XYZ file of C-alpha atoms in Angstrom:
167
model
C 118.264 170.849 -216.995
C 118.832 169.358 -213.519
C 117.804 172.917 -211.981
C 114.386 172.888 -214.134
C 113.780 169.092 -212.557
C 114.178 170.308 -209.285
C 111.860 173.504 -209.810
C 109.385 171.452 -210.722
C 109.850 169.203 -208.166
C 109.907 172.209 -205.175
C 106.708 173.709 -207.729
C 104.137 170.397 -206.971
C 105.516 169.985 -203.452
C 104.829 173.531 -202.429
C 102.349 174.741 -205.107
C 104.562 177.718 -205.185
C 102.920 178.979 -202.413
C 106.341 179.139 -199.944
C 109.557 181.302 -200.888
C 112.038 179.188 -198.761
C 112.842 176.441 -201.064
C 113.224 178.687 -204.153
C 115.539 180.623 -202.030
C 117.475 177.752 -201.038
C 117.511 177.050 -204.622
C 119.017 180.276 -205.681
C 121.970 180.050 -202.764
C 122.809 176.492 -203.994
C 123.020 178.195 -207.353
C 124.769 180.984 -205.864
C 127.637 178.873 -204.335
C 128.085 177.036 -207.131
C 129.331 179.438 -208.969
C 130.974 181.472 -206.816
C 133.450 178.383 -204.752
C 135.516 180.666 -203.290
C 135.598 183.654 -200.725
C 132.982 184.443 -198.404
C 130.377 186.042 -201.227
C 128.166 182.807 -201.116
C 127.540 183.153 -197.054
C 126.441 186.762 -197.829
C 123.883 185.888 -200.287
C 122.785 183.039 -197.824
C 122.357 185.877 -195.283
C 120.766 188.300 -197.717
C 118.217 185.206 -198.706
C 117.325 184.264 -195.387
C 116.323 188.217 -193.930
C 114.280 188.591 -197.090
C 112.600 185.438 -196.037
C 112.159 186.444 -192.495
C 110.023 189.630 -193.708
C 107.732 187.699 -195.366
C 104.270 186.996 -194.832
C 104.577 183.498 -194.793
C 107.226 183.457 -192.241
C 105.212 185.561 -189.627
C 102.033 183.112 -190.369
C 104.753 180.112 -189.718
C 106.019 181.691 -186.791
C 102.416 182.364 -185.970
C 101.228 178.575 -185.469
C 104.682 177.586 -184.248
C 104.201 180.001 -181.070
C 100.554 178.597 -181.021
C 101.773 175.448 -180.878
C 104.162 175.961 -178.087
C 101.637 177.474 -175.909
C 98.841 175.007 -176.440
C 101.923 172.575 -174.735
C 101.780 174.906 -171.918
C 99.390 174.058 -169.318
C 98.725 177.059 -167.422
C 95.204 176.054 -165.551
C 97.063 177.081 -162.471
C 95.217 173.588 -161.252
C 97.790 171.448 -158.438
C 98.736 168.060 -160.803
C 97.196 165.194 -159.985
C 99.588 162.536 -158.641
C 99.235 159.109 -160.661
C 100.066 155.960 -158.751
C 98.431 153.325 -161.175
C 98.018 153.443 -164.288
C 95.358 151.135 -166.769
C 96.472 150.489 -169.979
C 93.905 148.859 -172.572
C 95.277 146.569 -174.777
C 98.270 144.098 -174.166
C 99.187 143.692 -177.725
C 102.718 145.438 -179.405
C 102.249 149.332 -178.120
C 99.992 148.599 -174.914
C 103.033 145.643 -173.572
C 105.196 148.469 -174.426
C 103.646 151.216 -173.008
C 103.170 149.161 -169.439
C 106.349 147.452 -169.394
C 107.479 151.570 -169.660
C 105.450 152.734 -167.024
C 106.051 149.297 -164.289
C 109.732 150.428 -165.277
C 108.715 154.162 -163.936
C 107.613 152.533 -160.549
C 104.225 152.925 -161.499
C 101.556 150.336 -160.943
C 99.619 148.977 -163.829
C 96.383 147.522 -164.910
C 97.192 145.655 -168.078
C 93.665 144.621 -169.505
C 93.037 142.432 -172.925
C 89.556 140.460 -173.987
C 91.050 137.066 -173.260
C 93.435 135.542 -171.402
C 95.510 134.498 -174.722
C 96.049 137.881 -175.945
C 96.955 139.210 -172.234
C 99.275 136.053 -172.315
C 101.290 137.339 -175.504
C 101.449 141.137 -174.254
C 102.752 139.710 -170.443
C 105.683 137.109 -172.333
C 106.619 140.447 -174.382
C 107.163 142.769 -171.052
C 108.803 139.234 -169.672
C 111.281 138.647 -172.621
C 112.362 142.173 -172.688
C 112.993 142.231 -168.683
C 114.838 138.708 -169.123
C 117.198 140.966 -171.952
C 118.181 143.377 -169.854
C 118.667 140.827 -166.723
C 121.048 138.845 -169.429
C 122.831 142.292 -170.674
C 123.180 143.417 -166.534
C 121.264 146.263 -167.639
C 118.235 145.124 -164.817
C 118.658 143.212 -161.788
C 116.908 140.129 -160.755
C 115.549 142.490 -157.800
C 114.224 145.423 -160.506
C 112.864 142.302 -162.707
C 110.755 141.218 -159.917
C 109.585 144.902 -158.898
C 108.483 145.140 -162.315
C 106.501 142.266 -162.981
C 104.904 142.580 -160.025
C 103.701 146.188 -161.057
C 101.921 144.363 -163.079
C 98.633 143.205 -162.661
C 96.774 141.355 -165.859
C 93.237 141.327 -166.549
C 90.969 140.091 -169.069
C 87.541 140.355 -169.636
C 87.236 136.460 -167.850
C 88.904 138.261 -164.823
C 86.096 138.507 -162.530
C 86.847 141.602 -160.641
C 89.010 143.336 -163.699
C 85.594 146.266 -162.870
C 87.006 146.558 -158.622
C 90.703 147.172 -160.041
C 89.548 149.723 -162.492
C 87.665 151.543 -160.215
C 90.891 152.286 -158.464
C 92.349 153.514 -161.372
């Protein structure tokens, strides 16, 4: 009964159309009923080289190599070294992501449509900095390189255009 549950379960998460779980299925089985000795790690070993000559392992294998080489950049093009960095948005993620990057010595643009919002994202970055002053994980020295890596602008900031442009 439980075994038929979990067929049908592996059946409408796979559509039936990958071996592996039904395999895993059948080892589970496998040691069940066989507790002792080695015998159960053989049958694992027997499962998993059938599964290695199938079809749907060389088309998994395919995309995973794919994958890893689309990582790969191989223009053969020099990197381009990044001194400041804008980041659009000073809400949850775009605090974080600057507070990350003024951490990495880089200097950043912070930009948010009003000076409210840019307010909330800059107390964020400031609270977290004050934690890590408090917990000696950030000196008062690294708390004031990092804020001022930090420059805020909102769409009221006259020249937040000039400070893109040197972005």
């Amino acid at each position: 009964l439980m075994w038929d549950k979990i067929k049908k379960m592996v059946d409408k998460n796979t559509n039936g159309k990958y071996p592996a779980p039904y395999a895993i299925m059948e080892c589970v089985k496998y040691g069940l009923s066989h507790p002792n000795g080695l015998d159960k790690f053989k049958k694992e070993r027997e499962e998993f080289a059938k599964l290695a000559a199938t079809s749907e392992s060389e088309a998994l294998i395919g995309i995973f190599d794919g994958m890893t080489k689309m990582k790969k950049h191989s223009s053969g093009a020099d990197p381009i070294n990044v001194k400041k960095v804008a980041v659009m948005g000073a809400g949850l993620m775009g605090a974080g992501i600057a507070q990350v990057t003024a951490e990495k010595g880089y200097e950043v643009l912070l930009k948010d449509r009003d000076d409210a919002s840019l307010g909330r994202g800059l107390s964020y970055m400031n609270d977290n900095w004050g934690k890590k002053q408090k917990r000696r994980r950030m000196t008062q020295y690294q708390y004031n390189l990092n804020t001022s890596r930090v420059t805020p602008l909102s769409d009221d900031t006259e020249s937040w255009k000039r400070h893109f442009s040197g972005a």
